[in-house]
Structures are given as C-alpha cells and as structure tokens.
mmCIF file of C-alpha atoms in Angstrom:
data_model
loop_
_atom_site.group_PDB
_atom_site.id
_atom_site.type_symbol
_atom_site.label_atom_id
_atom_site.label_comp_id
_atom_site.label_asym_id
_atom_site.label_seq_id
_atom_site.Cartn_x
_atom_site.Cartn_y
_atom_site.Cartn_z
ATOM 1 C CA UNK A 1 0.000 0.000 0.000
ATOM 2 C CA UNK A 2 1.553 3.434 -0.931
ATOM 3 C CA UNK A 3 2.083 6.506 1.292
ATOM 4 C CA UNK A 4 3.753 9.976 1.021
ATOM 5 C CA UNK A 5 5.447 10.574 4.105
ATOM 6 C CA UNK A 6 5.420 14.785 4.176
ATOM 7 C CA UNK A 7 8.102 15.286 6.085
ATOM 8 C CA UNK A 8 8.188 18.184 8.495
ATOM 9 C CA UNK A 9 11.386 18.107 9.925
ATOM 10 C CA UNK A 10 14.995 17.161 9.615
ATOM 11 C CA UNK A 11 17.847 17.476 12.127
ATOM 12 C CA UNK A 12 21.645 16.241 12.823
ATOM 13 C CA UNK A 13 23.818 16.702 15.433
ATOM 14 C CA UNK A 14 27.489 15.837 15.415
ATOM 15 C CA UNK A 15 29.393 15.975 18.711
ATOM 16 C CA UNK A 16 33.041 16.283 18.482
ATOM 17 C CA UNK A 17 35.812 17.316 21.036
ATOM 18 C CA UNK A 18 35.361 21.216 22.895
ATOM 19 C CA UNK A 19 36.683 23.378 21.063
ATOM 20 C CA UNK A 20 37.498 27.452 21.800
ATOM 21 C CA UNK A 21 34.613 29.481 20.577
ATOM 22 C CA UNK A 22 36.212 31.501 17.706
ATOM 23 C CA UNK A 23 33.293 32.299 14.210
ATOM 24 C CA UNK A 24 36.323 33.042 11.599
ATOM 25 C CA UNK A 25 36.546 29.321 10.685
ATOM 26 C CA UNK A 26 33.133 29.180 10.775
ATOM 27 C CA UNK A 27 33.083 32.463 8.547
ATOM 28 C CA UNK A 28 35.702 31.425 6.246
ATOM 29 C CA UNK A 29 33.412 28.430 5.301
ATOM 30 C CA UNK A 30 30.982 30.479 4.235
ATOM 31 C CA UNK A 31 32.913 32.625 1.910
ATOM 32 C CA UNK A 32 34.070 29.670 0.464
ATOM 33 C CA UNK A 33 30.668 28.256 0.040
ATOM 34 C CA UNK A 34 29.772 31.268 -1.209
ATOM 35 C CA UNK A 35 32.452 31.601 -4.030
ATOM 36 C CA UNK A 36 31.275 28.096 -5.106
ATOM 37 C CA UNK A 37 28.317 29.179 -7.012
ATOM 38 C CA UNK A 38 25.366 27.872 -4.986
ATOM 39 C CA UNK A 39 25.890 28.491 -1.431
ATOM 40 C CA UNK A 40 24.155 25.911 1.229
ATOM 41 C CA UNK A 41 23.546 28.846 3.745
ATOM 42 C CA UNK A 42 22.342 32.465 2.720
ATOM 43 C CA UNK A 43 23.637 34.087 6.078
ATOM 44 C CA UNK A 44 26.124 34.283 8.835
ATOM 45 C CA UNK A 45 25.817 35.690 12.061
ATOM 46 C CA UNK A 46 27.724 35.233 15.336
ATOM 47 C CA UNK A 47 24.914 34.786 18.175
ATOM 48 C CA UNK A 48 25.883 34.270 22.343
ATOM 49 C CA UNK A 49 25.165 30.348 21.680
ATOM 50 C CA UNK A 50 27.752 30.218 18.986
ATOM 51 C CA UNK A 51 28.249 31.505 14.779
ATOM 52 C CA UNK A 52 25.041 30.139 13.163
ATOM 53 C CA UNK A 53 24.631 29.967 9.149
ATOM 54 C CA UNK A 54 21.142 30.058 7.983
ATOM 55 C CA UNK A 55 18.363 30.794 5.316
ATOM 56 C CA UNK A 56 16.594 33.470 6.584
ATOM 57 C CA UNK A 57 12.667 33.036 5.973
ATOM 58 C CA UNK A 58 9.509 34.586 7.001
ATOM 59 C CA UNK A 59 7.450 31.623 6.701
ATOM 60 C CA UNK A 60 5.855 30.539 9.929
ATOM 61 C CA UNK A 61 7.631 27.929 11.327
ATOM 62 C CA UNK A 62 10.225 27.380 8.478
ATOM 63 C CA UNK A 63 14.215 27.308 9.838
ATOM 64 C CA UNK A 64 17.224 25.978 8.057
ATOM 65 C CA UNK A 65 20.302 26.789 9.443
ATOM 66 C CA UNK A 66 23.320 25.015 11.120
ATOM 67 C CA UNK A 67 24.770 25.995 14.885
ATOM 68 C CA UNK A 68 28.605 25.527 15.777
ATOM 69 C CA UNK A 69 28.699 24.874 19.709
ATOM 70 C CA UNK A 70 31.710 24.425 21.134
ATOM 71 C CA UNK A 71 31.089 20.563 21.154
ATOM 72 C CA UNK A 72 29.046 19.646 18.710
ATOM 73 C CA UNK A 73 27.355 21.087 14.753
ATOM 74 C CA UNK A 74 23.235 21.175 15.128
ATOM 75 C CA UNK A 75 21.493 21.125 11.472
ATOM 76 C CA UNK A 76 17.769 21.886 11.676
ATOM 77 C CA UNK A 77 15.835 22.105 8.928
ATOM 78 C CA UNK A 78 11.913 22.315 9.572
ATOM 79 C CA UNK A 79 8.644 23.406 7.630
ATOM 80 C CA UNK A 80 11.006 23.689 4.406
ATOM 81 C CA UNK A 81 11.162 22.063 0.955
ATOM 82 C CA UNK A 82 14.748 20.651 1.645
ATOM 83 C CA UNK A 83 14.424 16.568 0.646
ATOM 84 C CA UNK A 84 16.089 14.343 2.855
ATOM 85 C CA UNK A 85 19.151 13.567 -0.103
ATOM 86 C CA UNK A 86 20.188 17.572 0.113
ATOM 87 C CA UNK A 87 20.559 17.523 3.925
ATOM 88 C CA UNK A 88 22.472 14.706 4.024
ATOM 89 C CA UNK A 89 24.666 16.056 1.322
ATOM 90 C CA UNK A 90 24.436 19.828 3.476
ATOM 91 C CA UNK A 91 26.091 17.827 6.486
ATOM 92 C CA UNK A 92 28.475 16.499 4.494
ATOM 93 C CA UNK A 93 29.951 19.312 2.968
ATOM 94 C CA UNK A 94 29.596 21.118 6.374
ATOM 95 C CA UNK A 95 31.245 18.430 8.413
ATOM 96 C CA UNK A 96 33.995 17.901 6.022
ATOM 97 C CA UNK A 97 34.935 21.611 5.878
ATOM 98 C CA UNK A 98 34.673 22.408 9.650
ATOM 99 C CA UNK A 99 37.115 19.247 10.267
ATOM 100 C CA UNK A 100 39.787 20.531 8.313
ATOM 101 C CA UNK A 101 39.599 24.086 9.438
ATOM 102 C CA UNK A 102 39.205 22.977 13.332
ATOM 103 C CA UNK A 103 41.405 19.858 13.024
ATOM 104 C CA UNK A 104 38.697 16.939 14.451
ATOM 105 C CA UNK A 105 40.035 14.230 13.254
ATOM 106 C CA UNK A 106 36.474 12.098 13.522
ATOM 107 C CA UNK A 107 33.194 12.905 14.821
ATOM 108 C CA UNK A 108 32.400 11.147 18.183
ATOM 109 C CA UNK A 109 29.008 10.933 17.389
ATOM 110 C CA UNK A 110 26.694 11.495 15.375
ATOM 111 C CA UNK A 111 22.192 11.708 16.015
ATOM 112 C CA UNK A 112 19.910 12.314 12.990
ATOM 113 C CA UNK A 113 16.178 12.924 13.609
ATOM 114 C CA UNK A 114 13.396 12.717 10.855
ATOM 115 C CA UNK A 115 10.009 13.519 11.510
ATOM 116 C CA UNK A 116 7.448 13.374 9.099
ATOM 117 C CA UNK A 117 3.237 13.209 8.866
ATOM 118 C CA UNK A 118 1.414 10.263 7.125
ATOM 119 C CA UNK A 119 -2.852 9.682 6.413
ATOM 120 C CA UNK A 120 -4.235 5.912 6.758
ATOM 121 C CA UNK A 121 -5.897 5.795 3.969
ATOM 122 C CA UNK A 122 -8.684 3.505 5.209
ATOM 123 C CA UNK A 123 -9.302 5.537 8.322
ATOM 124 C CA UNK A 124 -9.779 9.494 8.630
ATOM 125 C CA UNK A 125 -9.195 9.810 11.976
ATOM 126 C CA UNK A 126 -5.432 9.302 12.644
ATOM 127 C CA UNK A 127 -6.236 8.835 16.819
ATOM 128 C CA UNK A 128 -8.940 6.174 16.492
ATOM 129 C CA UNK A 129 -6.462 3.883 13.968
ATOM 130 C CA UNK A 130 -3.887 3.929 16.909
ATOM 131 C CA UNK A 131 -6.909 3.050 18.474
ATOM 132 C CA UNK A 132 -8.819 0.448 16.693
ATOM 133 C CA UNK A 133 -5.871 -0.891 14.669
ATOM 134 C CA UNK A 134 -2.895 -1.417 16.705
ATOM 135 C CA UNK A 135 -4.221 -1.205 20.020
ATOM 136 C CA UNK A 136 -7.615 -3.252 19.351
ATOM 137 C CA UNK A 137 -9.704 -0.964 21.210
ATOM 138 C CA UNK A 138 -8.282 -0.515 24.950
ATOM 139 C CA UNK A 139 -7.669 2.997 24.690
ATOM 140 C CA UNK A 140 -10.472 4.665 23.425
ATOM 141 C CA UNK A 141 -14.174 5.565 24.926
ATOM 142 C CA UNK A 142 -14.951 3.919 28.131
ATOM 143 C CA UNK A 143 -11.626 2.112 28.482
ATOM 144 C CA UNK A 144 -9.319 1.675 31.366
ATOM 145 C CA UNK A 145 -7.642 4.731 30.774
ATOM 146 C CA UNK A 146 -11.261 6.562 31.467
ATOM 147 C CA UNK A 147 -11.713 4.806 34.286
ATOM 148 C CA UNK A 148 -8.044 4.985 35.637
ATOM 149 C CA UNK A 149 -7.736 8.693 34.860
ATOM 150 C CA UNK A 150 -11.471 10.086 34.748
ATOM 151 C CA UNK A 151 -11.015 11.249 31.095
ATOM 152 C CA UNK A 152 -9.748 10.241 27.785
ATOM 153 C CA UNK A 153 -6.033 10.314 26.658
ATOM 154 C CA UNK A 154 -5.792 13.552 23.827
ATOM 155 C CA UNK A 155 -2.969 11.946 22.207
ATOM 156 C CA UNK A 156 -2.579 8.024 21.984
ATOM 157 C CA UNK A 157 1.121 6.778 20.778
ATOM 158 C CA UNK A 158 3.671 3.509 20.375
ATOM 159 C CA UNK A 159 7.379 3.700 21.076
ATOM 160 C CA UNK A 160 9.732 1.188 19.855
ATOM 161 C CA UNK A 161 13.537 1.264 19.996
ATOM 162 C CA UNK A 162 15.972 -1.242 17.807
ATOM 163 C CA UNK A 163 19.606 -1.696 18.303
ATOM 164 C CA UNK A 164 22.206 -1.848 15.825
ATOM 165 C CA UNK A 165 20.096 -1.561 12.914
ATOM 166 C CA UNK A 166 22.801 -0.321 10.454
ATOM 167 C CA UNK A 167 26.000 -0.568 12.837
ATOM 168 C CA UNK A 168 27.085 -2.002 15.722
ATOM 169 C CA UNK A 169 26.484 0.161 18.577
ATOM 170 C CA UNK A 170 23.569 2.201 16.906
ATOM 171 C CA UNK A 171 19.721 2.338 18.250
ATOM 172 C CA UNK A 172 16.909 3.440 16.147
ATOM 173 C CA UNK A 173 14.026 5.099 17.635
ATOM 174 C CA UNK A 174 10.609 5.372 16.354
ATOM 175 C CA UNK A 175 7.330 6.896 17.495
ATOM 176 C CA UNK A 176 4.533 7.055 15.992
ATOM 177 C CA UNK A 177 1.500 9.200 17.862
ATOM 178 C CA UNK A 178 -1.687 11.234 16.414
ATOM 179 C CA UNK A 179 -1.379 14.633 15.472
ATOM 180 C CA UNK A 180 -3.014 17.404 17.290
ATOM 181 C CA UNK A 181 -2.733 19.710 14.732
ATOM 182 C CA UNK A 182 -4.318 17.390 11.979
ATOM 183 C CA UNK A 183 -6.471 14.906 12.668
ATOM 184 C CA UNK A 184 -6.486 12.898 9.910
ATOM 185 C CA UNK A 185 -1.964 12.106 10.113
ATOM 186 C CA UNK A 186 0.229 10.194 12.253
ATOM 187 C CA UNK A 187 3.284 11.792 13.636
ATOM 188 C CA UNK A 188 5.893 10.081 12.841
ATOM 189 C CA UNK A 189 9.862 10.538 14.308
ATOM 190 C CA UNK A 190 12.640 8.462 13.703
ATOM 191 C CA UNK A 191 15.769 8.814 15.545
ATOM 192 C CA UNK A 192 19.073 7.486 14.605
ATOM 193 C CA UNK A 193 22.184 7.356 17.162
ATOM 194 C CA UNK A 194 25.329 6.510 16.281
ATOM 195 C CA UNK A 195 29.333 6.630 17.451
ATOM 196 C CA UNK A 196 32.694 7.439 15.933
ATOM 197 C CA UNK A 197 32.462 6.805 11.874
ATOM 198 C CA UNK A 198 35.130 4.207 10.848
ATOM 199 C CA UNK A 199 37.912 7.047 9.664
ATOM 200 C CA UNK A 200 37.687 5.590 6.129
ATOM 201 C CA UNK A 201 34.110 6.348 5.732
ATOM 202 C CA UNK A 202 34.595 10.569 5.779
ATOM 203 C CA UNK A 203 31.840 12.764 5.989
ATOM 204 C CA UNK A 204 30.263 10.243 3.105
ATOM 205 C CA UNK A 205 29.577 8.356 5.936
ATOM 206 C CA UNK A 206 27.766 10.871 7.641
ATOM 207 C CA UNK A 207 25.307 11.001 5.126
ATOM 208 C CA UNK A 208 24.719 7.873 4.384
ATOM 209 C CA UNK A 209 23.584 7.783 8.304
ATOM 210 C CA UNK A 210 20.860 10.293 6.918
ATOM 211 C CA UNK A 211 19.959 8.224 4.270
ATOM 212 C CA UNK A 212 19.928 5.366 6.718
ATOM 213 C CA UNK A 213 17.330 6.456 9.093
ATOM 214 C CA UNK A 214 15.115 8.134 6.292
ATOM 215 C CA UNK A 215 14.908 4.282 5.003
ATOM 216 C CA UNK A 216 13.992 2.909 8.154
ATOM 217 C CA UNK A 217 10.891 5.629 7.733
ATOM 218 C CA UNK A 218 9.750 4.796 4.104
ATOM 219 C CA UNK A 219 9.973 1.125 3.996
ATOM 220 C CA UNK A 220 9.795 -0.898 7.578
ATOM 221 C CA UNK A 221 8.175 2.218 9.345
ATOM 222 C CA UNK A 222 5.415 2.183 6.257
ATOM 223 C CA UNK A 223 5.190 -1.341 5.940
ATOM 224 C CA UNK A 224 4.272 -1.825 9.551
ATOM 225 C CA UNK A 225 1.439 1.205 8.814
ATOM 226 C CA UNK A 226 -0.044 -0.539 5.985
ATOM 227 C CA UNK A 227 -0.075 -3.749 8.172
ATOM 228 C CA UNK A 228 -2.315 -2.137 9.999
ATOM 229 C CA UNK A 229 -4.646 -0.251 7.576
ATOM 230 C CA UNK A 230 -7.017 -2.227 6.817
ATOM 231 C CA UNK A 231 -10.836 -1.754 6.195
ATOM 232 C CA UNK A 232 -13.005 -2.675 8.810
ATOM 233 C CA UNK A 233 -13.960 -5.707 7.683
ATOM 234 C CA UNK A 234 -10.262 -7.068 5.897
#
C-alpha cells in the first residue's frame, strides 16, 4: 500500500571534542561556500550560543540553518522544501569543511532525527487507527484509561527502539502518535544514534547515516502502517 510521508522536519547533530569558541573558521566556510556558485547557507551571524549559518525566511515555522557549539554542529531544517538527499549532502559538505579548518580528526558521534506526517488511507481519523488498529480498542471511549484517569487520553502513541540496525552500537528510535494539529496524520519521528564513523568512511559516511534512518521511515516504518490499515472488515 503506498504513502507519502510529508516530512516536516529534519535534524543532525554531530558531537566532536570542545573546542574554543572563535566564528572566523566558521566564517571562512561560508565565503568559500559562497564563491562556489550555490551556497548551502544564505547568512552568517555570530549569536551568544555560537556563529550560526542560515536561510533566513519569514514563513511561519520554516528554519534551516546550522549551529557551531563548542562541542558539537546542530542542522535543523523544519517546515522547508529541503528533501532528505540535500541535507544529508548539506552535512556532508559542512562536516567535512569544519574538520579541516578545526582539526577533528572524527566525529564522536553522530544523532539524525526525521520527523514526518502520514494519512491511513482507510481511516480518517489518525487517533482512532492507533486506536482500533494497533491497540484493538483498549484505549479509546470507556476504556481503562477513562476509568483509571477520569477522562480520555488527547494523544494516543507507540514507542519502539531497535539496536544496531545499520552498525554495531547504533539504536533506532521510532514513534509514531496522532497529530493534534491534523487529525487525519500520524506523527511520525525516527531517531538514529550513532558513534565514531570508521575514519575511512569521511563525511560520506555521515550522510549515508541520513539516508539510513530516512529508510527505516519509508519502507519498515510504512510497511508496519499498511499492516495495519485495513478496512473494517479485511
């Protein structure tokens, strides 16, 4: 059964060793980018977290930018048109620069976060399928959770966690929960968690963790959906 995952959000964090605050590597990557022809980021700025390059927009809710802490990189792209193929390729570029110019020799870790919204398409209310489907009724109108708590739950949800899914030492989180926002999708986030990249692998390796965890949402995340929507009477 097909779905469109619409994803809504997409974030990395790599942690390396603390480093001195100091924005002119940080600014120096962004000429450079710049000179390239096709720059990643729009803007630099030095803020009291750390420098910061971004693409300033006025859209509610839209960011895209990357932070430089003094321990780690934070990518966070949300509400934007950015597919998952061009972050991973953004962190790439970006991690492989900011090694050089700061000397990390590998990333000690490395967490990449997807989040995305999905519609059952044989249900149009996304908080009764977590409901009826996977949780065969208990939660809903007059279950224990009424009578336990003297009112219904206003958001029903299933964690699962898998280790070592693409590497040893790596989980893989997943939740899946109904949306207040929109009744009609599941919220979906995946989170990946990884250590130290083998040194051979580069900052290829970093994306390929991106690509990684934004598999684990369009085939085993979506096959275990369409497992469960079904008609009523399948």
């Amino acid at each position: 059964m097909p779905y469109e995952p619409r994803t809504i959000a997409l974030h990395c964090e790599l942690i390396h060793p603390p480093l001195p605050m100091d924005p002119r590597p940080v600014q120096q990557i962004h000429n450079e980018l710049f000179q390239s022809g096709n720059p990643p980021y729009t803007s630099f700025a030095v803020t009291p977290m750390g420098p910061v390059l971004s693409n300033p927009d006025a859209s509610p809710g839209r960011i895209s930018q990357v932070l430089f802490l003094p321990d780690q990189i934070q990518f966070r792209e949300e509400q934007g048109p950015l597919t998952h193929e061009h972050f991973a390729r953004r962190v790439e570029t970006i991690a492989e620069r900011f090694a050089k110019s700061r000397g990390v020799e590998n990333y000690a870790g490395q967490r990449v976060t997807v989040r995305a919204l999905v519609s059952p398409q044989n249900q149009r209310n996304a908080k009764a399928f977590l409901d009826q489907a996977l949780f065969a009724g208990r939660l809903g109108e007059g279950s224990v959770v009424d009578q336990s708590f003297g009112q219904s739950a206003a958001l029903y949800g299933l964690r699962l966690a898998f280790e070592e899914v693409d590497e040893p030492k790596s989980t893989m989180g997943l939740r899946v929960e109904s949306y207040t926002p929109d009744a009609r999708s599941l919220f979906i986030e995946i989170q990946g968690t990884y250590g130290p990249l083998e040194p051979h692998l580069g900052s290829e390796g970093l994306g390929q963790r991106v690509r990684s965890v934004y598999h684990f949402l369009e085939q085993p995340t979506m096959d275990l959906i369409a497992n469960f929507d079904r008609t009523p009477h399948a």
